[in-house]
CSV table of C-alpha atoms and ligand atoms in Angstrom, one decimal:
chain,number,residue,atom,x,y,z
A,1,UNK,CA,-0.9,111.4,-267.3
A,2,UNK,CA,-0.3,107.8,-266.6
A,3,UNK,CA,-2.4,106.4,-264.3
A,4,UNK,CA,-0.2,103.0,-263.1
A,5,UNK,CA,3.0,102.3,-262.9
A,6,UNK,CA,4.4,99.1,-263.1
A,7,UNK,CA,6.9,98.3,-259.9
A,8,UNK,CA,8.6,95.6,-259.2
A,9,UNK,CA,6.2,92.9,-260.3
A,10,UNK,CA,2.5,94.5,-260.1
A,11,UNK,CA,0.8,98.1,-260.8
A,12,UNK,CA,0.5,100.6,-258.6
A,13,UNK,CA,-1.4,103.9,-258.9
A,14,UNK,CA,1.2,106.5,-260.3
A,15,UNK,CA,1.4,108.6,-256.5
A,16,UNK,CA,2.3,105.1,-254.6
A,17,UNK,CA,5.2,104.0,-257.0
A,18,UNK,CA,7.8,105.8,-254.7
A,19,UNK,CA,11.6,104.9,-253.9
A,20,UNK,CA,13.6,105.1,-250.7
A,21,UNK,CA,16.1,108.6,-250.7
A,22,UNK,CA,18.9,106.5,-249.8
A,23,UNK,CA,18.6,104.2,-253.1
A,24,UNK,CA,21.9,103.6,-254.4
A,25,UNK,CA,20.7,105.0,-258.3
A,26,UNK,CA,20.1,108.4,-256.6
A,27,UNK,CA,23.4,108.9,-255.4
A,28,UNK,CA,25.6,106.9,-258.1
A,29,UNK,CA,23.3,107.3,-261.1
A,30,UNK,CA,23.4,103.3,-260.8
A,31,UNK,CA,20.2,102.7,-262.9
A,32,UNK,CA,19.8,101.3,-267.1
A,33,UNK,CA,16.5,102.4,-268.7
A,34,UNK,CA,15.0,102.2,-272.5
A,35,UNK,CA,13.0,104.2,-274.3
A,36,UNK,CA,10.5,102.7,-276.2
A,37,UNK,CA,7.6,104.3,-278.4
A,38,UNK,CA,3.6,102.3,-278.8
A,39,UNK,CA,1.7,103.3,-281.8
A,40,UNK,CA,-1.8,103.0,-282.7
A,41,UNK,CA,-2.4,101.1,-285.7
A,42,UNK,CA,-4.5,101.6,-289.2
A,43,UNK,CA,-6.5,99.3,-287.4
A,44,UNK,CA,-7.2,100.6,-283.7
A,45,UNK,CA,-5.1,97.9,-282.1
A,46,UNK,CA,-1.9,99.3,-280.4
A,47,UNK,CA,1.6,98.0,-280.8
A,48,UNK,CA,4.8,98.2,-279.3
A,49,UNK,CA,8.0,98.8,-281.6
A,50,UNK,CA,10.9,97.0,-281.0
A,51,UNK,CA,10.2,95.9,-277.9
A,52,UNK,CA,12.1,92.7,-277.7
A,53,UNK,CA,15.6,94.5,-279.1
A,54,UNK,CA,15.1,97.4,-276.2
A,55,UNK,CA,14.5,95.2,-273.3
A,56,UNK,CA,17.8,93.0,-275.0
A,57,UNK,CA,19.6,96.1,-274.5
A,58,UNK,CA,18.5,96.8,-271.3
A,59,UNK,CA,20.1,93.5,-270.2
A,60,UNK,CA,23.2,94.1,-272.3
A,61,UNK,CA,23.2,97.4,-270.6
A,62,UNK,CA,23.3,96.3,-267.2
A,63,UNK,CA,26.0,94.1,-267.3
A,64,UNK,CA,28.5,97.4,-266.9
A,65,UNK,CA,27.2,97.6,-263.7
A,66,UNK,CA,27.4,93.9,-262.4
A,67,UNK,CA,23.3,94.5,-262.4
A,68,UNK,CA,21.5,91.9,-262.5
A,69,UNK,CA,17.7,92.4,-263.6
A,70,UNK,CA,15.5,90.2,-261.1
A,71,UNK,CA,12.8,89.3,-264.0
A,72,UNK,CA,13.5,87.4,-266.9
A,73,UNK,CA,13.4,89.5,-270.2
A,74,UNK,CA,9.8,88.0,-271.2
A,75,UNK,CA,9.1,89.3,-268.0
A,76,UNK,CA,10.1,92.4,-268.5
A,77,UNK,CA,8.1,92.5,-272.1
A,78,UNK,CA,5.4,91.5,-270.6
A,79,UNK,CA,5.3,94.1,-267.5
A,80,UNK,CA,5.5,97.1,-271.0
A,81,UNK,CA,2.7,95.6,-272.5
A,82,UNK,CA,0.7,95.7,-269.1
A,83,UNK,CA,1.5,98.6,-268.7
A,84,UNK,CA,0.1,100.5,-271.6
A,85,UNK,CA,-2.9,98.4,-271.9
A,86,UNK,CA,-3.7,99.2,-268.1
A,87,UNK,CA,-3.2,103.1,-268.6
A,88,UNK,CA,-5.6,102.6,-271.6
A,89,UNK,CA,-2.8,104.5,-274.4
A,90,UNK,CA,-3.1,104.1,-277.6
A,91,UNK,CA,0.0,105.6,-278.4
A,92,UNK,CA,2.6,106.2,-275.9
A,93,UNK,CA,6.3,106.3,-275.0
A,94,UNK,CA,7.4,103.7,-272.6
A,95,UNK,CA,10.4,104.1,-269.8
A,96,UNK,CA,11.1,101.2,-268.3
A,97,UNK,CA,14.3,101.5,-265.8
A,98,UNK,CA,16.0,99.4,-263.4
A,99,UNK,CA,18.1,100.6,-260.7
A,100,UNK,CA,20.0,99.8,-257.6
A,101,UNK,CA,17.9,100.2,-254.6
A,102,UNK,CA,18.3,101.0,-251.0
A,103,UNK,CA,21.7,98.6,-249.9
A,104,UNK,CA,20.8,96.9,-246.6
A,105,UNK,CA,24.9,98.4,-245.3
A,106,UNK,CA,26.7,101.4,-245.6
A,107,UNK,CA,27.0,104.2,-248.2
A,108,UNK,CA,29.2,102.4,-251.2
A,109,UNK,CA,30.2,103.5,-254.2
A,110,UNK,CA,30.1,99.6,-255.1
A,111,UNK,CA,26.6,98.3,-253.9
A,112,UNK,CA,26.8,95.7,-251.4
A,113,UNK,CA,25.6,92.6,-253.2
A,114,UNK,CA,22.7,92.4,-251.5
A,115,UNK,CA,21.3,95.9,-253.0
A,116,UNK,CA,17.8,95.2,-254.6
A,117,UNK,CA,17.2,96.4,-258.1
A,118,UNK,CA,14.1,97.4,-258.6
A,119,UNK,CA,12.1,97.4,-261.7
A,120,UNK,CA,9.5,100.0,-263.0
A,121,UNK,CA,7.5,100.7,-266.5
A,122,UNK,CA,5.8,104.0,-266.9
A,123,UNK,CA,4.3,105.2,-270.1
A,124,UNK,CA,2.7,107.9,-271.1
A,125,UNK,CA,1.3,110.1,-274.0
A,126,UNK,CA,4.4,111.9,-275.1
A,127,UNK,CA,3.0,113.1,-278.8
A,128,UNK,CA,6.3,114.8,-280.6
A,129,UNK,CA,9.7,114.6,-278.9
A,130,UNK,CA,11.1,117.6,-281.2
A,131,UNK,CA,9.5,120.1,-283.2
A,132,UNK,CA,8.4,118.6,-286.3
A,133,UNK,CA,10.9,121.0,-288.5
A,134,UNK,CA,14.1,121.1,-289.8
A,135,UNK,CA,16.2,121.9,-286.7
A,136,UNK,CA,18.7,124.1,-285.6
A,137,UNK,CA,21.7,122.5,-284.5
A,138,UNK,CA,24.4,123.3,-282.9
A,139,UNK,CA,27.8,121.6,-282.3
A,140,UNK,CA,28.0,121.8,-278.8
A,141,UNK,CA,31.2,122.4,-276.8
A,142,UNK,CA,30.6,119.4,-274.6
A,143,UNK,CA,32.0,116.1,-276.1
A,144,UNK,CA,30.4,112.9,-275.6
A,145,UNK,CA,31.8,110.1,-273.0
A,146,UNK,CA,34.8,108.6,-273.7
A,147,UNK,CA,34.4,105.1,-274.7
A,148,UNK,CA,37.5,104.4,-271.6
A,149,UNK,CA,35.6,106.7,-268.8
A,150,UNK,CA,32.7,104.1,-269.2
A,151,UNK,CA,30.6,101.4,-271.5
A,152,UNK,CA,29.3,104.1,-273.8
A,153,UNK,CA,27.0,102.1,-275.6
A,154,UNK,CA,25.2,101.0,-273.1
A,155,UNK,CA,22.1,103.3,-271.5
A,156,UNK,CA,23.1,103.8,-267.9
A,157,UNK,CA,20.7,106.5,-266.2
A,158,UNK,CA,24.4,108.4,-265.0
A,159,UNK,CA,25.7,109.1,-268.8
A,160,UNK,CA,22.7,111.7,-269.3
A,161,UNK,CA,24.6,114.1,-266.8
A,162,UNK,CA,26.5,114.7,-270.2
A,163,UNK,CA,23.4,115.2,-272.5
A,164,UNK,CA,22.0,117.3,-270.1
A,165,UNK,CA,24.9,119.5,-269.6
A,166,UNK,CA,25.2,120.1,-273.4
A,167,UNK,CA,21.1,120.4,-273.6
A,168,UNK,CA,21.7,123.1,-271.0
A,169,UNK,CA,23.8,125.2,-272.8
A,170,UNK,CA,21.3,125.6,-275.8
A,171,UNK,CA,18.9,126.1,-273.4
A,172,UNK,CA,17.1,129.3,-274.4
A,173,UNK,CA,18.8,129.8,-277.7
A,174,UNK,CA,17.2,129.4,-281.0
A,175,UNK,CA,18.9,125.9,-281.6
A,176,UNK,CA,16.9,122.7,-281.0
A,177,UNK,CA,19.7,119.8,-281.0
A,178,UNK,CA,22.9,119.6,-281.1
A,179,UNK,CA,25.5,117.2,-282.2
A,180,UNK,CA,28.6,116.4,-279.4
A,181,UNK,CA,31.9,115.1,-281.1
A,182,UNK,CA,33.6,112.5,-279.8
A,183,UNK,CA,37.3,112.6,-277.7
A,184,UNK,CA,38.8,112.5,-281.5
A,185,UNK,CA,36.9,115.5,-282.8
A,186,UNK,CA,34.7,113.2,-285.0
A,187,UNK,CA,30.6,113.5,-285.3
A,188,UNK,CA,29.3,111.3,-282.2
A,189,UNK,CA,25.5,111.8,-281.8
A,190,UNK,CA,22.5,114.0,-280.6
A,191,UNK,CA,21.7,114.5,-276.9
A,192,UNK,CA,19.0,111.9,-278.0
A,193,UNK,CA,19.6,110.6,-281.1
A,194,UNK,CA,22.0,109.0,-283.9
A,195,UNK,CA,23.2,110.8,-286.7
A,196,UNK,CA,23.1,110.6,-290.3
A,197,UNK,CA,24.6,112.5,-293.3
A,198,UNK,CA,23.5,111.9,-296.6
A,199,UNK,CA,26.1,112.5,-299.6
A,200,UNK,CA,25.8,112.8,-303.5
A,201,UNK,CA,22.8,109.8,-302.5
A,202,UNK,CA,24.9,107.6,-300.2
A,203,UNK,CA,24.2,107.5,-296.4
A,204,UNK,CA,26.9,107.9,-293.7
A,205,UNK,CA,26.6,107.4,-290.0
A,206,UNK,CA,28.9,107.0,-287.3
A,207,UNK,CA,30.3,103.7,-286.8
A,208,UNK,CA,29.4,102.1,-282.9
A,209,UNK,CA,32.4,103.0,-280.2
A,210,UNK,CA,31.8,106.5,-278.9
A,211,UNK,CA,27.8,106.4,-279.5
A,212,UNK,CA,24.3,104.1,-277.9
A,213,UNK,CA,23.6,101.3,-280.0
A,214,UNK,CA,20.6,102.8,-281.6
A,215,UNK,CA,17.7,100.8,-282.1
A,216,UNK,CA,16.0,103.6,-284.3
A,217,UNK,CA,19.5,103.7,-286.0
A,218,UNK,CA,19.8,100.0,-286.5
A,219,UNK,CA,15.9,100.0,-288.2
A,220,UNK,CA,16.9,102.9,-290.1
A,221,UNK,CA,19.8,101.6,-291.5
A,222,UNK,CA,18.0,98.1,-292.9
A,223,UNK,CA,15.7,100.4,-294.0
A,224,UNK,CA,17.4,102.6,-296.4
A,225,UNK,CA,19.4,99.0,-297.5
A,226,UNK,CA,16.3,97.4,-298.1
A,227,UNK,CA,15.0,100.5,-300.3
A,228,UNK,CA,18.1,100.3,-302.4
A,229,UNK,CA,20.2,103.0,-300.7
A,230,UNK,CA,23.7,102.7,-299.8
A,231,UNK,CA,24.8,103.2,-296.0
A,232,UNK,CA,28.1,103.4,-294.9
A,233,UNK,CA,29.0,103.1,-290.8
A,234,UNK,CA,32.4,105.3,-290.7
A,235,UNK,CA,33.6,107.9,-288.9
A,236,UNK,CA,32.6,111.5,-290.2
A,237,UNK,CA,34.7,114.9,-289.1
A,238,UNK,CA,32.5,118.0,-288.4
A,239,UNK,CA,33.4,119.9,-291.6
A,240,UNK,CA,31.7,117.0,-293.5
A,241,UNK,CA,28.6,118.1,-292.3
A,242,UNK,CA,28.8,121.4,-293.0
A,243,UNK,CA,29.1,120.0,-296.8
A,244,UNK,CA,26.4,117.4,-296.7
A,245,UNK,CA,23.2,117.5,-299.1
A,246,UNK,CA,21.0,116.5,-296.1
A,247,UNK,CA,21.5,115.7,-292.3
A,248,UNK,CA,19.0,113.9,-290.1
A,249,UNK,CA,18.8,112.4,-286.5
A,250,UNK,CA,17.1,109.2,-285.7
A,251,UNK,CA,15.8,108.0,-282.1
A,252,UNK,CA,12.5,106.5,-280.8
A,253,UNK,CA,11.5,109.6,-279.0
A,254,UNK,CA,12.5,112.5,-282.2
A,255,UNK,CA,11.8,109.7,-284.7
A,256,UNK,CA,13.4,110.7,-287.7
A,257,UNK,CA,13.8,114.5,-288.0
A,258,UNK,CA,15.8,116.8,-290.3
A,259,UNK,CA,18.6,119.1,-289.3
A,260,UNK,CA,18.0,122.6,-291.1
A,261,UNK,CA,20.9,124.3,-290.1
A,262,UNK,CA,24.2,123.2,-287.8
A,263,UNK,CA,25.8,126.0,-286.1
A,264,UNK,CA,24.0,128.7,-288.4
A,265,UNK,CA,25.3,127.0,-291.4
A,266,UNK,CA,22.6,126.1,-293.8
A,267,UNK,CA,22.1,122.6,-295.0
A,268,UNK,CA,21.3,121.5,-298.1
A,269,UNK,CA,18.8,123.9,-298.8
A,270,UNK,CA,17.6,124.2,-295.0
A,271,UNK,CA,14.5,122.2,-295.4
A,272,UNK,CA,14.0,117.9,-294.5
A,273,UNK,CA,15.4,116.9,-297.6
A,274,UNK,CA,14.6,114.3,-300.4
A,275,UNK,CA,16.1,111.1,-298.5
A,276,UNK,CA,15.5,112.4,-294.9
A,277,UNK,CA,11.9,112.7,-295.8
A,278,UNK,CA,11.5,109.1,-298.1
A,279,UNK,CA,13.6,107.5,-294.7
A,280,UNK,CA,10.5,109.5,-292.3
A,281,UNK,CA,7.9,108.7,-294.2
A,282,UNK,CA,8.8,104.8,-294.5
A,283,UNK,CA,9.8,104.6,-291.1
A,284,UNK,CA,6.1,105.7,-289.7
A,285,UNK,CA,4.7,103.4,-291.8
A,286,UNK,CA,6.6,100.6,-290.1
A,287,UNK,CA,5.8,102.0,-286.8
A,288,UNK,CA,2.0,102.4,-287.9
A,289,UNK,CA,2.1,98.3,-289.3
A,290,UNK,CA,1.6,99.8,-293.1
A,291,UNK,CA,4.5,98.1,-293.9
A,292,UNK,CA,4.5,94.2,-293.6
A,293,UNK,CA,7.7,93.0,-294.1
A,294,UNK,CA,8.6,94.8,-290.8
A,295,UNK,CA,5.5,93.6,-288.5
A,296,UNK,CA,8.3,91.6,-286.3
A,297,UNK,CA,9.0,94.7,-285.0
A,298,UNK,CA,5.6,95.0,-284.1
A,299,UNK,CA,4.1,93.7,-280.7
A,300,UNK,CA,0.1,93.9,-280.9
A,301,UNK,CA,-1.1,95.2,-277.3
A,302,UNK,CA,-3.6,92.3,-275.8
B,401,PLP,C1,22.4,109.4,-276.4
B,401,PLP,C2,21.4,108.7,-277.3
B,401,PLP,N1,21.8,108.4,-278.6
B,401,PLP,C3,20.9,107.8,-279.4
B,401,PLP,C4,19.6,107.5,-279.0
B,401,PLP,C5,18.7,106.8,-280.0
B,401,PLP,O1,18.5,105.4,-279.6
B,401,PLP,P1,17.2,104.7,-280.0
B,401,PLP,O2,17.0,104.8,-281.4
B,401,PLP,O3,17.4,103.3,-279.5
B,401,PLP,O4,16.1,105.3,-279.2
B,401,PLP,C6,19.2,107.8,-277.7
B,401,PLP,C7,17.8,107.5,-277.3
B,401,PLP,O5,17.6,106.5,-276.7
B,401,PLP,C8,20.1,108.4,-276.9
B,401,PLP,O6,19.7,108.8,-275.6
């Protein structure tokens, strides 16, 4: 349990950082947030991954929303780092969210421009996201946002409605994911996560337009390049991954993690396969700092 909560420019014991009812974000969803992962190092020292490219897409992602974040974005890296050093984690996820506040006028759909938006950081020891196994996966029936119903790429706290309502209907079923196709019937992403397919040894995922701008995604990517593999961004129909040698999601909270089987079907041979699990293992170690050509992705907790 996290014991302080950053708000709006200082910490506060987690029981005091409350919100008023009538905040705009409760009603309209009118809030951007990241998701950001802290791990402990070979060392003992703690570090931050990524951190600079998720608080740049929290500002990218509040510009749907006319938002504008009161702190600058070293600010707002500076109030994650706080954070996790003052709860005392060593390894942690990190939610930082801003949101429009209590408007001083009327109920609005459009917050009166004098709405505050407020700015918290909360962190805490989330350990594994998803079962550490190849998953069960189903296509769900739900299909994710249209990129003309609203900015799709960006992480506004109202687009998880649709994740939830397609996390709800495996709810109590065997499956652990699922995969949502886009308005076009193509592969979009997890309720969480990016997808990838791997194919006779090349690499297909999703090209941006219908899906978040993964961070996870993006590392994952220069990753697999950098190790010699090819990746190609495309779009990929549902029957493709039926057919592919290996499937696997990527996201800061589920990491990198295999899918075993989508909608019953059996992939590859239904366990994390050769590329999935070269892709994990590298990827931990440049979480962990083992891997020094990708310590600028590291920030060192001080
Ligand atoms: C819908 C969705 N897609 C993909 C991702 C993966 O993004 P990232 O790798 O930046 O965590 C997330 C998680 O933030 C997500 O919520």
């Amino acid at each position: 349990m996290a014991n302080y909560i950053w708000q709006n420019g200082k910490l506060v014991p987690f029981e005091q950082a409350t919100t008023h009812v009538m905040s705009h974000a409760l009603h309209y969803g009118t809030g951007v947030f990241e998701g950001i992962r802290a791990y402990e190092l070979a060392n003992g020292e703690t570090a931050v991954l990524a951190l600079p490219e998720h608080i740049d897409r929290m500002f990218i992602s509040s510009d749907p929303l006319a938002m504008t974040i009161p702190y600058s974005k070293e600010e707002v890296c500076k109030a994650v780092v706080e954070t996790v050093k003052a709860n005392q984690l060593k390894s942690c996820y990190i939610r930082p969210l801003a949101y429009y506040g209590l408007p001083p006028t009327k109920v609005r759909v459009r917050p009166d421009p004098k709405t505050p938006v407020e700015v918290i950081v909360y962190s805490y020891d989330m350990g594994d996201y998803l079962p550490d196994v190849a998953l069960d996966v189903k296509i769900s029936d739900f299909i994710r946002l249209h990129p003309q119903s609203t900015a799709v790429g960006a992480k506004i706290c109202g687009h998880y409605v649709n994740s939830l309502q397609a996390l709800l209907q495996i709810s109590g079923t065997k499956y652990n994911e699922l995969i949502m196709l886009d308005y076009e019937g193509y592969v979009s992403e997890g309720s969480s996560d990016n997808v990838f397919v791997v194919k006779d040894g090349v690499i297909y995922t999703p090209e941006l337009g219908t899906i978040l701008t993964g961070i996870t995604r993006k590392i994952v990517i220069g990753l697999a390049q950098d190790l010699g593999y090819k990746v190609v961004e495309t779009k990929i129909k549902p029957e493709e991954l039926y057919s592919a040698d290996e499937v696997f999601f990527t996201g800061t909270a589920v990491e990198v993690r295999a899918a075993g089987t989508i909608n019953d079907q059996t992939i590859g041979d239904g366990k994390e396969g050769k590329i999935t699990h070269h892709l994990k293992t590298e990827y931990l170690k440049i979480c962990r700092g083992q891997n020094p050509k990708y310590n600028h992705y590291l920030t060192v907790v001080k």
